[in-house]
PDB file of C-alpha atoms and ligand atoms in Angstrom:
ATOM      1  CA  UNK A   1     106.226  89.878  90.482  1.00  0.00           C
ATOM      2  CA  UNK A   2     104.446  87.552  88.005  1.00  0.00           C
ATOM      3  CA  UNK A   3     104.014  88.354  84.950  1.00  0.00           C
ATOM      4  CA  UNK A   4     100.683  90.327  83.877  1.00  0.00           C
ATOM      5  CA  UNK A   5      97.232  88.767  82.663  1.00  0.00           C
ATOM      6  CA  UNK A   6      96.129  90.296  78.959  1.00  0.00           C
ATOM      7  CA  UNK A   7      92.655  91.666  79.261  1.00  0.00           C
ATOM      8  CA  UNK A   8      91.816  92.770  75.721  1.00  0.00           C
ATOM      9  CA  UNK A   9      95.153  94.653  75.879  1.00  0.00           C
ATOM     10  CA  UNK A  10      95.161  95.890  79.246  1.00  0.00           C
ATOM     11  CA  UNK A  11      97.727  94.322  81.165  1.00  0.00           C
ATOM     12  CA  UNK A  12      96.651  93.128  84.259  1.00  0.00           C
ATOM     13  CA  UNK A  13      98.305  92.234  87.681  1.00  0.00           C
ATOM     14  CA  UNK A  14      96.369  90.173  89.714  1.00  0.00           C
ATOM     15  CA  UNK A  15      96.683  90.455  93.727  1.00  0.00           C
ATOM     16  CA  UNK A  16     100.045  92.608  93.717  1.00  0.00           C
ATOM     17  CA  UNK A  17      99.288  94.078  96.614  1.00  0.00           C
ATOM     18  CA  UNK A  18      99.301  91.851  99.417  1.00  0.00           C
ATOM     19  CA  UNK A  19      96.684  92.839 102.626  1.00  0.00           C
ATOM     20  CA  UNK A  20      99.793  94.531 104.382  1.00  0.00           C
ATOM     21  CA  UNK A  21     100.686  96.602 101.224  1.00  0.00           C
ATOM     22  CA  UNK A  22      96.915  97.322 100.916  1.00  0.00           C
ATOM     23  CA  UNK A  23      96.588  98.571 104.371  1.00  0.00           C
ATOM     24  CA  UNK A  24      99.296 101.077 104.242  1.00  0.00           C
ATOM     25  CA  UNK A  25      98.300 102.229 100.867  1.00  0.00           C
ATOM     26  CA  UNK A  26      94.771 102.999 102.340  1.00  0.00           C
ATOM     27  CA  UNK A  27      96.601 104.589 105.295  1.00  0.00           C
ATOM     28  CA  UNK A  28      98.107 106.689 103.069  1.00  0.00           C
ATOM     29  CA  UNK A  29      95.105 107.472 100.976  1.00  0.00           C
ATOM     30  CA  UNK A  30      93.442 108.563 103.974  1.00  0.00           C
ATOM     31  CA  UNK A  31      96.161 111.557 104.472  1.00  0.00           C
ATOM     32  CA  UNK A  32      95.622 112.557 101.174  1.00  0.00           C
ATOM     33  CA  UNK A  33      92.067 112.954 102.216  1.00  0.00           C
ATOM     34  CA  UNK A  34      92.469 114.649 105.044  1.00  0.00           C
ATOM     35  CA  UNK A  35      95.207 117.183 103.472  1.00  0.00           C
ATOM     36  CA  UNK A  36      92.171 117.294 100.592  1.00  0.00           C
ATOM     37  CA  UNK A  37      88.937 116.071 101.299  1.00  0.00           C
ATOM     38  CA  UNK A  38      87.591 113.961  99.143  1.00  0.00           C
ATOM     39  CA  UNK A  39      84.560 115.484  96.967  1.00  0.00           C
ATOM     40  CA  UNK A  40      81.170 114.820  94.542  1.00  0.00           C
ATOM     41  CA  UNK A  41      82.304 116.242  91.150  1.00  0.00           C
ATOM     42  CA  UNK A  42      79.695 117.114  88.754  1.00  0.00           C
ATOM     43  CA  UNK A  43      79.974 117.114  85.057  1.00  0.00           C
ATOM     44  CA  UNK A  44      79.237 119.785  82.619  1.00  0.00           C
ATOM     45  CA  UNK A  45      75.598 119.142  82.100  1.00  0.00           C
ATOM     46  CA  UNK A  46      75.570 119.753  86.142  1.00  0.00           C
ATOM     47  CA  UNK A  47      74.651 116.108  87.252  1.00  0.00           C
ATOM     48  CA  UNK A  48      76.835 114.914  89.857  1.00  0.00           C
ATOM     49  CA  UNK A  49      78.894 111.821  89.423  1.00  0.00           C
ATOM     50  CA  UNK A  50      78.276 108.951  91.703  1.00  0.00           C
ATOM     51  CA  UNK A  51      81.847 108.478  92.842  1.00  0.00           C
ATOM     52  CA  UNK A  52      83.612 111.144  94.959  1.00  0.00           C
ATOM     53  CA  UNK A  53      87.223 111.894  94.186  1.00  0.00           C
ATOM     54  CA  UNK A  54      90.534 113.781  95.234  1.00  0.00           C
ATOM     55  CA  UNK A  55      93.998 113.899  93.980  1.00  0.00           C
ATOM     56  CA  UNK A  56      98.042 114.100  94.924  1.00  0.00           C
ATOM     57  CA  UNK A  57     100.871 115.229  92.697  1.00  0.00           C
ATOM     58  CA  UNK A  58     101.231 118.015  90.740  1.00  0.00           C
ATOM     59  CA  UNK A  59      97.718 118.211  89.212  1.00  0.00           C
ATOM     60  CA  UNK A  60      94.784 116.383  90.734  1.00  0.00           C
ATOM     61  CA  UNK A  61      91.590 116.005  88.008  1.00  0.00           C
ATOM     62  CA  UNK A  62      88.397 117.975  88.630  1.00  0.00           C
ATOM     63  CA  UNK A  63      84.696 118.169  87.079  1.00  0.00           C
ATOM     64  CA  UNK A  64      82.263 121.192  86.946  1.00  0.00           C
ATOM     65  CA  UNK A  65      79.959 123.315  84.902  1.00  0.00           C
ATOM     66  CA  UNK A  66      83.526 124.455  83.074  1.00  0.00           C
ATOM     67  CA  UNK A  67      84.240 121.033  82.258  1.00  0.00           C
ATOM     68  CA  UNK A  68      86.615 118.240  83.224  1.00  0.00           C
ATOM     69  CA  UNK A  69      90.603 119.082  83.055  1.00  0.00           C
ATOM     70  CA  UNK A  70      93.327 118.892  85.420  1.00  0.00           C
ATOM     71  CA  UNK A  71      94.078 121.691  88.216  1.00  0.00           C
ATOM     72  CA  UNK A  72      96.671 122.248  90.333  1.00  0.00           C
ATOM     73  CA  UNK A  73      95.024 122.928  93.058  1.00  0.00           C
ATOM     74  CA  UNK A  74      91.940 121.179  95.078  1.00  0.00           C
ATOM     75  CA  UNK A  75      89.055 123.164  94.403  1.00  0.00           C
ATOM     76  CA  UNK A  76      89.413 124.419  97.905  1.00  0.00           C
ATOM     77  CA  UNK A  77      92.545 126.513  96.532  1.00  0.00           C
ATOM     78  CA  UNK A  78      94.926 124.258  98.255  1.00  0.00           C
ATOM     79  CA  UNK A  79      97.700 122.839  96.604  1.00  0.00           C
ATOM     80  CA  UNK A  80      97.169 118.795  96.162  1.00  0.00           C
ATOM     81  CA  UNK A  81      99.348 117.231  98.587  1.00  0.00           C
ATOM     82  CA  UNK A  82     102.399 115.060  96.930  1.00  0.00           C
ATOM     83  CA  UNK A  83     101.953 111.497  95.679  1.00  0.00           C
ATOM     84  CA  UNK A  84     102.811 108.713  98.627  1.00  0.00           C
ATOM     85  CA  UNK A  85     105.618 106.918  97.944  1.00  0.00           C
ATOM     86  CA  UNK A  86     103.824 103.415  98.512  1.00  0.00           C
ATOM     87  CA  UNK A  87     101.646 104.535  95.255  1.00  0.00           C
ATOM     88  CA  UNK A  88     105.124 105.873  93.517  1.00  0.00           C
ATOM     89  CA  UNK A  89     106.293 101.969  94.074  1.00  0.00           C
ATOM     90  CA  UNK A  90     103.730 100.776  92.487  1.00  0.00           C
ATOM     91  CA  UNK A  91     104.069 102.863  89.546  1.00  0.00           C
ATOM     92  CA  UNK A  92     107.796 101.846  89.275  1.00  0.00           C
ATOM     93  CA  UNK A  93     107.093  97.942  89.464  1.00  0.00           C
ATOM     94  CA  UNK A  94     104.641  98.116  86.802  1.00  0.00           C
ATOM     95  CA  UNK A  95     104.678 101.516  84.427  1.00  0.00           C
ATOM     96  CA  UNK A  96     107.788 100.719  82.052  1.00  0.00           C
ATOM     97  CA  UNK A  97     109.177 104.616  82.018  1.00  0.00           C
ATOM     98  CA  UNK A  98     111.059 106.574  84.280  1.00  0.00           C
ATOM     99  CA  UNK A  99     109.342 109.642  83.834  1.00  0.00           C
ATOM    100  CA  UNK A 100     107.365 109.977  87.241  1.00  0.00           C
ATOM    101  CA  UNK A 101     102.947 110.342  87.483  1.00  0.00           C
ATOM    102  CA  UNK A 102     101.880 113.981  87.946  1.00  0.00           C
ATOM    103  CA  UNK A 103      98.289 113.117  88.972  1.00  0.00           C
ATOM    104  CA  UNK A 104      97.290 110.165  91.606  1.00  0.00           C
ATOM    105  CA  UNK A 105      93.748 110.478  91.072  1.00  0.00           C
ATOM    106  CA  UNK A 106      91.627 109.099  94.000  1.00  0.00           C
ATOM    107  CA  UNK A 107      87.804 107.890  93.161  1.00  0.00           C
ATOM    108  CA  UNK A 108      85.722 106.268  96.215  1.00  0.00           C
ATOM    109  CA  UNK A 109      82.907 104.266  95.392  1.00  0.00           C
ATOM    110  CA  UNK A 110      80.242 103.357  97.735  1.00  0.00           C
ATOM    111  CA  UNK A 111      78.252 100.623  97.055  1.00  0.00           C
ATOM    112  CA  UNK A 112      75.844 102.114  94.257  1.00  0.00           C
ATOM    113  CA  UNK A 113      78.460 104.184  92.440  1.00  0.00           C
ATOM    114  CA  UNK A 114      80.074 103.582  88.291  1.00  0.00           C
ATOM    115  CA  UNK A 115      81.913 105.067  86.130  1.00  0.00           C
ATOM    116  CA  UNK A 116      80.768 104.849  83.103  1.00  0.00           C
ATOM    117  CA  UNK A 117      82.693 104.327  80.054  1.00  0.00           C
ATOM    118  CA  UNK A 118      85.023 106.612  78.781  1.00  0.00           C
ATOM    119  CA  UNK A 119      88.434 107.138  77.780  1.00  0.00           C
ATOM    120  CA  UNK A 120      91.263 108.915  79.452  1.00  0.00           C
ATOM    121  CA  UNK A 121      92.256 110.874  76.832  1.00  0.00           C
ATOM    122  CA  UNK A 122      93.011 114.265  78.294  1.00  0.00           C
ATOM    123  CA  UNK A 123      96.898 113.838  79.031  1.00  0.00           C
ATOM    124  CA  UNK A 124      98.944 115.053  75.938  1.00  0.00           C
ATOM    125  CA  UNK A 125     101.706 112.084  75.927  1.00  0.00           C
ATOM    126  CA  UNK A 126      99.334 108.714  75.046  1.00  0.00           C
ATOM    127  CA  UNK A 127     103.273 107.023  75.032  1.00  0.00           C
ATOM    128  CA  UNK A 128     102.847 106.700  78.665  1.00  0.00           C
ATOM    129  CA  UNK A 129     100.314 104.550  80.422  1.00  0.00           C
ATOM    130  CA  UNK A 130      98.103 104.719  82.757  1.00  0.00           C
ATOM    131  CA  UNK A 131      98.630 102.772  85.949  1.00  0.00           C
ATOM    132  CA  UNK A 132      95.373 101.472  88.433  1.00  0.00           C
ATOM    133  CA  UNK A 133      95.002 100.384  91.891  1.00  0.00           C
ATOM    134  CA  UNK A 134      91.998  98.634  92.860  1.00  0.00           C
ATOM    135  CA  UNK A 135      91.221  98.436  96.868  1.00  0.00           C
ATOM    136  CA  UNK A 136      88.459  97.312  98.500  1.00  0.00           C
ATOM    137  CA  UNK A 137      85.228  95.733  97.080  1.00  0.00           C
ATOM    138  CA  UNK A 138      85.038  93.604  93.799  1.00  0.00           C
ATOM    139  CA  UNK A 139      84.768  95.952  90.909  1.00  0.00           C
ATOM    140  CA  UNK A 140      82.926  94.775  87.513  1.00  0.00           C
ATOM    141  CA  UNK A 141      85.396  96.455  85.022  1.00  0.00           C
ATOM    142  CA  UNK A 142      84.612  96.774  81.254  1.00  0.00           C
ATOM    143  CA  UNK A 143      87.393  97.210  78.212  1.00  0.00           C
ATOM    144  CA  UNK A 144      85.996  98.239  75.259  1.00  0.00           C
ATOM    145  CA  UNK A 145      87.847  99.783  72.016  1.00  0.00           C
ATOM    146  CA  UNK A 146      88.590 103.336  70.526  1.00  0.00           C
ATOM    147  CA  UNK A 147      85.072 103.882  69.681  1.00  0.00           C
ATOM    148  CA  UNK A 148      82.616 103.657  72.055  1.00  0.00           C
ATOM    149  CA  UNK A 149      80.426 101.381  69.476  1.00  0.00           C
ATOM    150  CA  UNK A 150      83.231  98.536  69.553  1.00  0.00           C
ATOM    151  CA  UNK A 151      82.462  95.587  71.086  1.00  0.00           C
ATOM    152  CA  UNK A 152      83.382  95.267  75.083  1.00  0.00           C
ATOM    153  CA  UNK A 153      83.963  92.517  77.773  1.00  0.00           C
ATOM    154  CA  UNK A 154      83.849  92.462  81.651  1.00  0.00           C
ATOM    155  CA  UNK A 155      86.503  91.052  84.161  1.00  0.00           C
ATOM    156  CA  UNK A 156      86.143  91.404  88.002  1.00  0.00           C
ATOM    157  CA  UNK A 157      88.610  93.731  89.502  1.00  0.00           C
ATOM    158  CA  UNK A 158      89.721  92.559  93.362  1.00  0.00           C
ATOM    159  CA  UNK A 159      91.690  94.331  96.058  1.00  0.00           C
ATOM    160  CA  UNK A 160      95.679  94.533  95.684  1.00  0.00           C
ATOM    161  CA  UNK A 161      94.812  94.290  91.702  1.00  0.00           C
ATOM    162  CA  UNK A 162      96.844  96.441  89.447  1.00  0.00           C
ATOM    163  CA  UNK A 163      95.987  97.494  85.797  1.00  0.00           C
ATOM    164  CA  UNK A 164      98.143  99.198  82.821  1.00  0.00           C
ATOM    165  CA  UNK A 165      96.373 100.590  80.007  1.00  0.00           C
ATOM    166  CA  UNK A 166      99.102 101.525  77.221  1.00  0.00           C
ATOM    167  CA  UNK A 167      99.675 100.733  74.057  1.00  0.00           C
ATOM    168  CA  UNK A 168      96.764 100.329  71.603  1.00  0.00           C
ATOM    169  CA  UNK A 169      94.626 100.180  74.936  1.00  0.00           C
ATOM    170  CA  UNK A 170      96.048 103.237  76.590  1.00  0.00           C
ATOM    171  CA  UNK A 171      92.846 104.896  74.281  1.00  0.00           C
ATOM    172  CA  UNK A 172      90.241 101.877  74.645  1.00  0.00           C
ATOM    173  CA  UNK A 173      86.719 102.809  75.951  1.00  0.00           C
ATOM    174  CA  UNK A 174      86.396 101.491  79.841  1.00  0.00           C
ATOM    175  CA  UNK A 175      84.689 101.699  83.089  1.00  0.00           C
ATOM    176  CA  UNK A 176      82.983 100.319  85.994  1.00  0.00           C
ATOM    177  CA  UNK A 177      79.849  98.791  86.037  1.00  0.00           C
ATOM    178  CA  UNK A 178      79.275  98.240  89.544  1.00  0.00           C
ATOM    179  CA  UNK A 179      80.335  96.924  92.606  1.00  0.00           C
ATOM    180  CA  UNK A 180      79.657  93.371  94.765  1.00  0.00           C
ATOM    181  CA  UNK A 181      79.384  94.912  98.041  1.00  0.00           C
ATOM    182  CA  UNK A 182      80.700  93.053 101.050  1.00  0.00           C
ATOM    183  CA  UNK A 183      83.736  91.134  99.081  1.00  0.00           C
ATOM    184  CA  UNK A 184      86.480  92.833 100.959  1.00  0.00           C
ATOM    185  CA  UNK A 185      87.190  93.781 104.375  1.00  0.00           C
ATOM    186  CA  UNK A 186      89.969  96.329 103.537  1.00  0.00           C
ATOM    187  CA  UNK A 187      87.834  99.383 104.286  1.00  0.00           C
ATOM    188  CA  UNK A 188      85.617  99.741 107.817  1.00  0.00           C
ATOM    189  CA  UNK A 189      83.124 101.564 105.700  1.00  0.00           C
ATOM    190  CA  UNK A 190      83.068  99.104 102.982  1.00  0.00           C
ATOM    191  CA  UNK A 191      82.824 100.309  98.787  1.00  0.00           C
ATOM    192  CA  UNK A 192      86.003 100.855  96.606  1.00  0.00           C
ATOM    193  CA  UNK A 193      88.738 102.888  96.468  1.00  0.00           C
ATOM    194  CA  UNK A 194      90.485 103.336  92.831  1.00  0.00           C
ATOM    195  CA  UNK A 195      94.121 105.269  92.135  1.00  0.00           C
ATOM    196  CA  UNK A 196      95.005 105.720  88.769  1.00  0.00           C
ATOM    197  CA  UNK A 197      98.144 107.445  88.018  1.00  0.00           C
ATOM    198  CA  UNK A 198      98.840 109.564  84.825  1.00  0.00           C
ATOM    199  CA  UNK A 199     101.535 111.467  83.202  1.00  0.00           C
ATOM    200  CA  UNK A 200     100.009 114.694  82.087  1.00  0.00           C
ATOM    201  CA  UNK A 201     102.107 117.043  80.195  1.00  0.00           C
TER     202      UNK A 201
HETATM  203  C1  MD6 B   1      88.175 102.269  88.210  1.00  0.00           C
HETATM  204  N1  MD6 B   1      89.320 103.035  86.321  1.00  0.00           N
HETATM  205  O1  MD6 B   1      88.850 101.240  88.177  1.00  0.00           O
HETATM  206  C2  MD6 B   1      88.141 103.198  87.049  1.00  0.00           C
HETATM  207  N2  MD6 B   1      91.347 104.552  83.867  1.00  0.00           N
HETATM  208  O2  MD6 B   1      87.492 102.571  89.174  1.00  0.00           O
HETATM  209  C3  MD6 B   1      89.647 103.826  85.297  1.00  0.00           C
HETATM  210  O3  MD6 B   1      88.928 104.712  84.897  1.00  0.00           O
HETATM  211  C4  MD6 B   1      90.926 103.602  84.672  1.00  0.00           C
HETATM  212  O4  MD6 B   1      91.245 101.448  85.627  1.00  0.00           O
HETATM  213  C5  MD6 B   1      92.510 104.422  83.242  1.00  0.00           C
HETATM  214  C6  MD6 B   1      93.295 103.306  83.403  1.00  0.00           C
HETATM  215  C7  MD6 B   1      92.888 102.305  84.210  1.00  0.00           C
HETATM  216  C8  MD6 B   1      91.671 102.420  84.861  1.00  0.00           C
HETATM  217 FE1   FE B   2      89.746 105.818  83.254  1.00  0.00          FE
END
């Protein structure tokens, strides 16, 4: 493993996934999916975000009317299913702890869907980072600081790319812009797929 690329202190692994590691990660993902279907979250104010998203471990991350916070179960009542151990590898290669991720949060993005910025701020140990797996299309990612007025800068995000936000930037404003369709063959139905992994309690 080489060592990471500094993005404005998010430490960033380009390619560590090769296409074979991709492939079974996806295959994976798509269990997940199946064991909870993926699903359009909407935020508070009722507007529906423009990714759709599912979750393994022991709490998965959901959006409503109520609010964003983490669940334990899929908003179908079903337990999420468990983590997959190709996503548990990469969190050992790369996290720095030995404490294990209790959420593998799953976004999809088709072609026209961001994220816009935010923070990840609702875990309650900031000591621990947060790990992301980019497959899929190119991804226009943007770093900002801890206020959402700070000054921010954009990097392209490819498949098999890995990011760790901890430290000062484990707190620092970021999100996705958008997406360069038709950059990656990974996924028959082309877009993105993004896991980030989290320690929550
Ligand atoms: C994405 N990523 O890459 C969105 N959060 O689609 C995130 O929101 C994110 O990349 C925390 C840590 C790393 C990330
Ligand atoms: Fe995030």
């Amino acid at each position: 493993m080489s060592a990471p690329v500094d993005f404005r202190g998010v430490a960033l692994f380009p390619g560590l996934l090769d296409r074979a590691a991709q492939e079974a990660m996806v295959a994976a993902l798509r269990r997940v999916a199946e064991a909870a279907p993926m699903f359009h979250p909407e935020t508070r104010f009722g507007k529906r975000m423009s990714v759709r998203m599912t979750s393994a471990g022991t709490f998965g991350w959901v959006s409503d009317r109520r609010g964003y916070r983490y669940e334990r179960r899929h908003p179908s009542g079903v337990e999420w299913p468990p983590i997959p151990s190709e996503v548990l590898g990469v969190w050992r290669q790369v996290s720095g702890t030995d404490r294990l991720p209790e959420c593998c949060l799953v976004n999809y993005y088709s072609e026209a869907a961001r994220m816009g910025l935010h923070q990840d701020i609702d875990e309650s140990d900031f000591s621990m980072p947060v790990v992301s797996i980019s497959l899929g299309d190119d991804a226009l990612f943007r770093v900002g600081g801890l206020s959402r007025s700070d000054p921010t800068a954009s990097t392209w995000l490819h498949s098999g790319d890995v990011c760790v936000l901890s430290g000062a930037a484990r707190r620092a404003f970021h999100g996705i812009d958008r997406l360069k369709p038709g950059t990656s063959t990974l996924l028959p139905q082309g877009g993105r797929l993004n896991v980030t992994l989290r320690v929550v309690t």
